[in-house]
Coordinates of C-alpha atoms in Angstrom, one line a residue:
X38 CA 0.0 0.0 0.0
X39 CA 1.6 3.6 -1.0
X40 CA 2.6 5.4 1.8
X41 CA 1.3 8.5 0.5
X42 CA -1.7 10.7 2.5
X43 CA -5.0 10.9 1.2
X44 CA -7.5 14.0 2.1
X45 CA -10.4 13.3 4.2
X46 CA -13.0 15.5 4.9
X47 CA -17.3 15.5 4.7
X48 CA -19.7 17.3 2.8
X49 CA -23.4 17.8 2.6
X50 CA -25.0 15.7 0.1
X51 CA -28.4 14.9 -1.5
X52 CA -30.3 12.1 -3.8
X53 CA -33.6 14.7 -4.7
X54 CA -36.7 12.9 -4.7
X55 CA -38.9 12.7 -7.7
X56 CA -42.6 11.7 -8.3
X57 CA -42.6 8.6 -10.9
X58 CA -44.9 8.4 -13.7
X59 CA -46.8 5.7 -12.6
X60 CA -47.7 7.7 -9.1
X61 CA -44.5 6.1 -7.0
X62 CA -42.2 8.0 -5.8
X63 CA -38.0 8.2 -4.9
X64 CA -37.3 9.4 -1.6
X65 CA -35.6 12.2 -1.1
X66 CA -32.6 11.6 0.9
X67 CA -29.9 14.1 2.5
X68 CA -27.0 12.7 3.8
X69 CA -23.3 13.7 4.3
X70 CA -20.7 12.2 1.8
X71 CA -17.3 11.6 2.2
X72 CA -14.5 13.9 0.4
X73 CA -11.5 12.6 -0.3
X74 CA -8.7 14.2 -1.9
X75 CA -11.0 17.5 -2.2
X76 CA -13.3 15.0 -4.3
X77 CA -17.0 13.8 -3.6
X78 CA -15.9 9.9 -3.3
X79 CA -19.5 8.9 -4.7
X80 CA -18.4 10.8 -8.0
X81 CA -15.6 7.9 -8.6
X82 CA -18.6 5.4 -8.6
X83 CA -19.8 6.2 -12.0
X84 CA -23.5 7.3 -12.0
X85 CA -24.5 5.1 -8.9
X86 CA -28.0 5.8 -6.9
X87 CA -26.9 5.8 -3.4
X88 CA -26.2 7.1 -0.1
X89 CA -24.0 6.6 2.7
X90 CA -25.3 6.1 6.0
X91 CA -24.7 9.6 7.2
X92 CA -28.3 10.2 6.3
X93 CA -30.5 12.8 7.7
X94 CA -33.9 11.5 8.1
X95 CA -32.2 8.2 10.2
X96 CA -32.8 8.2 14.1
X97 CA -29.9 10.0 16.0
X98 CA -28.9 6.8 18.0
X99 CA -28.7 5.2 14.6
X100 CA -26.8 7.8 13.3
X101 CA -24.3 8.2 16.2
X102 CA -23.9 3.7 15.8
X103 CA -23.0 4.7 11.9
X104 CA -20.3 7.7 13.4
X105 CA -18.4 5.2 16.2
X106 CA -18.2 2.1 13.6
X107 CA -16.0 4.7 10.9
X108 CA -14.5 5.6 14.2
X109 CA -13.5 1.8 14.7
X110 CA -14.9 2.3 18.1
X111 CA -17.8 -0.2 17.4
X112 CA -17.3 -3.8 15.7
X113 CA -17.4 -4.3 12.1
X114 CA -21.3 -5.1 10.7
X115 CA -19.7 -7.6 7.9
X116 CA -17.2 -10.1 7.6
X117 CA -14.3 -9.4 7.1
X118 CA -13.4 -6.3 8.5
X119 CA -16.1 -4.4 6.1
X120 CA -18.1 -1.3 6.4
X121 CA -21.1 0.1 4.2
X122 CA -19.7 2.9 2.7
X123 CA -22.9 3.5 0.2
X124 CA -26.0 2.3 0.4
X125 CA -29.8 1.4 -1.0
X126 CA -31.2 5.0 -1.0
X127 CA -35.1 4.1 -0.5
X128 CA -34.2 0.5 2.0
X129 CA -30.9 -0.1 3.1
X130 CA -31.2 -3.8 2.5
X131 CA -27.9 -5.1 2.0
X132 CA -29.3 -7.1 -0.6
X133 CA -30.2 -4.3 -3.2
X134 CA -26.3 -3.9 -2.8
X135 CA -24.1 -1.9 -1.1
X136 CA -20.4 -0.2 -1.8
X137 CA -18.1 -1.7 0.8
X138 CA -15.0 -1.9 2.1
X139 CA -12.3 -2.5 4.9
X140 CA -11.7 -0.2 7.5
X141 CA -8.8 -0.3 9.7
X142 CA -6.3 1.5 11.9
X143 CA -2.2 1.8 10.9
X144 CA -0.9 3.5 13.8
X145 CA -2.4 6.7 14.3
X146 CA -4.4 6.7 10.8
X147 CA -7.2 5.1 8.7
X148 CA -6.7 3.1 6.1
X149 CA -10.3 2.4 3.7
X150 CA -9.5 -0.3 1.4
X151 CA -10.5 -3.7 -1.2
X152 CA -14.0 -1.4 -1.9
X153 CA -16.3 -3.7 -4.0
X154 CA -20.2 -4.5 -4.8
X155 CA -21.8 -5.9 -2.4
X156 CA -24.9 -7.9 -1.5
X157 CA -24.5 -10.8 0.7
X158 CA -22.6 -11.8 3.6
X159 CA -19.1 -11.8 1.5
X160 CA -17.4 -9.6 -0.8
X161 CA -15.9 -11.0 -4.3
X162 CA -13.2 -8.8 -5.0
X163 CA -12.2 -10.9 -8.0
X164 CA -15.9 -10.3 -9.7
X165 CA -16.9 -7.1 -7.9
X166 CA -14.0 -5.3 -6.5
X167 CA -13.9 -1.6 -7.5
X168 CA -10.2 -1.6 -9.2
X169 CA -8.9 2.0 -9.1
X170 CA -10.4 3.3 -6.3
X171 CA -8.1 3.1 -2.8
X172 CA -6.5 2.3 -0.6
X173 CA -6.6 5.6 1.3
X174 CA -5.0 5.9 4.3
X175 CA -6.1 9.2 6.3
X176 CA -4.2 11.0 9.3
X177 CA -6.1 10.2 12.2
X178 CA -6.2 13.4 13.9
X179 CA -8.1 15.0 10.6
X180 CA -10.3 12.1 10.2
X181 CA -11.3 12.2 13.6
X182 CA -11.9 15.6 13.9
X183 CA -14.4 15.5 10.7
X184 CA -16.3 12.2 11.8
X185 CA -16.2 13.7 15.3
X186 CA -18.1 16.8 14.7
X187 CA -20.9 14.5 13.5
X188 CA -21.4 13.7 16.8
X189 CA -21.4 17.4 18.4
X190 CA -24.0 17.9 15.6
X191 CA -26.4 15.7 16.5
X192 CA -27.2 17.0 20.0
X193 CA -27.6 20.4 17.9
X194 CA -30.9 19.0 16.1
X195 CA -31.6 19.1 12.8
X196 CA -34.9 18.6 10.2
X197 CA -36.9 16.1 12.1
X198 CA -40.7 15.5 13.3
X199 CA -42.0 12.6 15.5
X200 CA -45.3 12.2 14.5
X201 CA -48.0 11.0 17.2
X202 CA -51.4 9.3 16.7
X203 CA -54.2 6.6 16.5
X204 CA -54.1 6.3 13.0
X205 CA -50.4 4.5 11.9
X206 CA -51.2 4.6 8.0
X207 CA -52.0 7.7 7.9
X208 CA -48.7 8.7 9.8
X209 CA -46.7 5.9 7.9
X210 CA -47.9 8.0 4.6
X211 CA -46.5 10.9 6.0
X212 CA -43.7 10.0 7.6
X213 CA -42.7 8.9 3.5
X214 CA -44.0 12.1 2.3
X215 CA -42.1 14.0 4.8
X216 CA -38.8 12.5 3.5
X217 CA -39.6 12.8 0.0
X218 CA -39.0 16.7 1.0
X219 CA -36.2 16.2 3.0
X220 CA -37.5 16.2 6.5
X221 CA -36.6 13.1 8.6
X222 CA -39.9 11.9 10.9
X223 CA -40.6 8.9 13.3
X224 CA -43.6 7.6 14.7
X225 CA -44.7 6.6 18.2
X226 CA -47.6 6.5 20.7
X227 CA -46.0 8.8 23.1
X228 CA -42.7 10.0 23.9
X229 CA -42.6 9.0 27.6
X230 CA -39.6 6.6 27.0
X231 CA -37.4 8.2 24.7
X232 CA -34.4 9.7 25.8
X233 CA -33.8 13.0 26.4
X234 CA -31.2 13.7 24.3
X235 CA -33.2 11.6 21.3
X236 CA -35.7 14.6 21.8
X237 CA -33.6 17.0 21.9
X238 CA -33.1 16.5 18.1
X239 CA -36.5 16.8 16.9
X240 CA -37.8 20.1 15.6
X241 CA -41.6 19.8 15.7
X242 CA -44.2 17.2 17.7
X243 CA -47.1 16.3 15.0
X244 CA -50.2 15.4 16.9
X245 CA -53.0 13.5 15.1
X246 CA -56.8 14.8 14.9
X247 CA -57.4 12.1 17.4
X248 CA -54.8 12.5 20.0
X249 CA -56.5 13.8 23.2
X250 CA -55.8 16.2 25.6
X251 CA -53.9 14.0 28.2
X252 CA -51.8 12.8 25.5
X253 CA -50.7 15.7 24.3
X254 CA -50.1 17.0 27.7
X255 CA -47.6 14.5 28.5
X256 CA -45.9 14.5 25.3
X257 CA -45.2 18.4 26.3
X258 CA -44.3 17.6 29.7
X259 CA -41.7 14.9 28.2
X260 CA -40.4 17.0 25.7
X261 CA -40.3 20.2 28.6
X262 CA -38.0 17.5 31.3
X263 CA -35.7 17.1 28.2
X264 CA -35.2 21.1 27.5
X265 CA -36.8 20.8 24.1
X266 CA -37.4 23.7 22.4
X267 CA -40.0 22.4 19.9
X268 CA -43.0 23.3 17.8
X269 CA -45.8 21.4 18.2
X270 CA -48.5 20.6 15.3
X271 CA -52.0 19.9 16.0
X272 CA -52.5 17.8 12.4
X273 CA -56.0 19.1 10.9
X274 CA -57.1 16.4 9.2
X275 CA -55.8 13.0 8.1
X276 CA -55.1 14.9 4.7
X277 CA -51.1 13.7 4.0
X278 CA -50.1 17.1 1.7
X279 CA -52.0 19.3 4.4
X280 CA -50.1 17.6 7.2
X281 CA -46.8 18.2 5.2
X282 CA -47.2 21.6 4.4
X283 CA -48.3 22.1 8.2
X284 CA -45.3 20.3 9.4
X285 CA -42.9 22.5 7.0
X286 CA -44.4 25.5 8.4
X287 CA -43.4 24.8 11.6
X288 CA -40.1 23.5 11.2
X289 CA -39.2 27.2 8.9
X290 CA -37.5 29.0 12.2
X291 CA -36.5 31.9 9.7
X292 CA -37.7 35.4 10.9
X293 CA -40.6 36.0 9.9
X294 CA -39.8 39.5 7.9
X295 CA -37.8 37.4 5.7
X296 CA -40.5 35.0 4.2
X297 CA -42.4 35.9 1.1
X298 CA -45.8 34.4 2.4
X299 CA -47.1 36.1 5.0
X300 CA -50.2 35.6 5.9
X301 CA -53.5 32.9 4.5
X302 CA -56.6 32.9 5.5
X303 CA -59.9 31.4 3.6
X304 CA -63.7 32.1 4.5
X305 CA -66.9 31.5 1.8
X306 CA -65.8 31.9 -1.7
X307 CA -62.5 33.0 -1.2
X308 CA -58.9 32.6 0.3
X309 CA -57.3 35.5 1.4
X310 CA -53.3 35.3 0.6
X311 CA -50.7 38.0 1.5
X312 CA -47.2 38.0 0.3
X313 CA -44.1 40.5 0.9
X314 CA -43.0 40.3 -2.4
X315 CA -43.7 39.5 -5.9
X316 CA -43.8 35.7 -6.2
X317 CA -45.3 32.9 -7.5
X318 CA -48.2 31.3 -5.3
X319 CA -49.6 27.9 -6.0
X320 CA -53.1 27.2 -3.7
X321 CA -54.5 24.1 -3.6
X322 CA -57.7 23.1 -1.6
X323 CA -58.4 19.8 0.0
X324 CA -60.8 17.9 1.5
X325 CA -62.0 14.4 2.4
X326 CA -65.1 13.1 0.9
X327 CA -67.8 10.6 2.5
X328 CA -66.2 7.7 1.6
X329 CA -62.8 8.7 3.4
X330 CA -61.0 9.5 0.3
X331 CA -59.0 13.1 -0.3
X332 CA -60.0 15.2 -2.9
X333 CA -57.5 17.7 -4.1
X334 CA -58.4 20.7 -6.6
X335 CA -56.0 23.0 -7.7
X336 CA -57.1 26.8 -7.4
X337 CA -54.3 29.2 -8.6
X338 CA -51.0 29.0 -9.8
X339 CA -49.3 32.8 -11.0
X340 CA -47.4 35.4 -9.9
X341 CA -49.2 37.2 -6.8
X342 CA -47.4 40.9 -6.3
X343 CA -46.3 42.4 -2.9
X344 CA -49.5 42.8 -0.8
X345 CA -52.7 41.0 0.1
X346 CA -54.9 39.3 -2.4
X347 CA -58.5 37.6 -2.7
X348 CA -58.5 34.5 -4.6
X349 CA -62.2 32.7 -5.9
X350 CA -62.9 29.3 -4.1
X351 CA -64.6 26.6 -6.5
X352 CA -68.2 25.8 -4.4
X353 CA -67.3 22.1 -5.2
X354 CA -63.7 22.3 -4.1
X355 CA -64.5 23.3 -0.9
X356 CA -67.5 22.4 0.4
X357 CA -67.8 20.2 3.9
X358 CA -65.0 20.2 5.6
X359 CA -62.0 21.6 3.4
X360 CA -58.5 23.4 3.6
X361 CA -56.5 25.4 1.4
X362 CA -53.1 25.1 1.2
X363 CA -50.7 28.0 -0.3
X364 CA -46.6 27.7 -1.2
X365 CA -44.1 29.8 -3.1
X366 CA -40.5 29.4 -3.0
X367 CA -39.4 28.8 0.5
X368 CA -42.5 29.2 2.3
X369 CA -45.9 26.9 2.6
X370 CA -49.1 27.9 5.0
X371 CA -52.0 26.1 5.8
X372 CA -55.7 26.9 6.7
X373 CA -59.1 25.8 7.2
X374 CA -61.9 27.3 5.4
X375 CA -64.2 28.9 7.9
X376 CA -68.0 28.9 7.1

């Protein structure tokens, strides 16, 4: 192996998520990637859909198990000495096939080495060995340093939700939705058992429409024990795009002088929208008809200038109980219509 330093450093990432033809959709996935040499090491993998398990939307505990094992401080998940260095963007099944390779210490530094295709229990460098890329051997001191302020970043909370209620399809559904647009979310009937630094990493609390009172009060008093500062949901309907555009609401902790959407409000025939700036606004109205299913009709899309504005509600899009939903670039609000 040369003797010769290789770079290491890390780097925000992301696979974007898409809507598929056929209604399915890729999930949008931030994670961090590893830089070596001043070089995104995913770009050496020619044109490969994957991520490495620095990912974003994965529990912090999870994530801090992924941090340690680079770290060596943790046993290796494969034989062999091997770690996942890329994997499955939408499952993380070893068997759609990972990008692995050995990790181990020489002296003071890291060596990453033999990376190759994998999915099974054993790696066949001979057929799926990646020829060309490594071994890198990294100083330990910088390598530690990057991988270690992982760690001081997780404590420091980033775009997550736990979402909260009766209804588990309806919060599995969002909980996909969610990380389509890049927000992390994980479910649970109350958060009386996790730990404290676990909620310390959240940004919002969704409850469900059917979450009562004491329920909610204890989740507060959990997340209060733990020195939370969180913002907390109250989900208006089991209506999956009205819940995400509720839950990106209140995770946007920008001041509110700098968001172009201001203010929405709807009442009768018509939603009252309110921007600082000339933008485009897209409205949309929902609602959930007697047979449970959502009905969605679209109600403007155009360029709204600086100031407030009426916009015409359809009778049929909005009658029963519906809600209007408004976005432009960087902001999203939702409301019920009032009758």
């Amino acid at each position: 192996m040369s003797a010769e330093y290789a770079t290491f450093g890390l780097a925000p990432a992301t696979r974007p998520g898409e809507i598929l033809a056929g209604g399915d959709h890729r999930a949008h996935r931030d994670f961090v990637d590893f830089v070596v040499d001043g070089r995104p090491l995913l770009f050496r993998l020619s044109d490969l859909d994957a991520v490495s398990p620095l990912a974003s939307d994965v529990p912090p505990a999870i994530f801090t198990e992924q941090v340690r094992a680079l770290l060596l401080e943790a046993a290796a998940p494969l034989a062999g000495g091997r770690y996942v260095i890329y994997g499955c963007p939408e499952c993380a099944d070893l068997a759609c096939g990972a990008v692995t390779a050995v990790i181990e210490r020489a002296g003071e530094d890291f060596v990453w080495r033999d990376f190759a295709w994998q999915t099974g229990d054993h790696a066949d460098l001979e057929l799926n060995g990646y020829r060309g890329i490594g071994p890198f051997r990294f100083r330990g001191a910088e390598y530690r340093a990057a991988l270690g302020s992982l760690l001081d970043g997780v404590a420091a909370g980033r775009r997550r939700v736990l979402l909260i209620g009766a209804r588990v399809a309806v919060l599995a559904r969002l909980a996909a939705a969610l990380r389509t647009v890049g927000v992390g979310a994980e479910i649970t009937g109350d958060a009386a058992d996790v730990p404290a630094d676990e909620l310390r990493t959240y940004g919002a609390v969704v409850f469900g429409p059917a979450v009562g009172a004491d329920e909610r009060a204890a989740v507060r008093a959990a997340f209060g024990r733990a020195g939370a500062d969180v913002a907390y949901v109250d989900g208006l309907a089991p209506i999956v795009p009205l819940l995400v555009a509720q839950t990106e609401h209140a995770l946007d902790r920008s001041p509110a002088d700098r968001r172009r959407l201001t203010g929405l409000t709807a009442a009768g025939g018509g939603a009252e929208v309110e921007v600082a700036s000339p933008c485009r606004v897209q409205l949309t109205a929902y609602r959930v008809d007697r047979l449970h299913r959502t009905r969605v009709h679209p109600v403007f899309d155009g360029v709204l200038e600086a100031g407030r504005h009426r916009v015409p509600l359809d009778a049929g899009a909005v009658k029963g109980e519906s809600f209007v939903v408004a976005r432009t670039a960087g902001s999203v609000l939702a409301a019920a219509v009032r009758r």
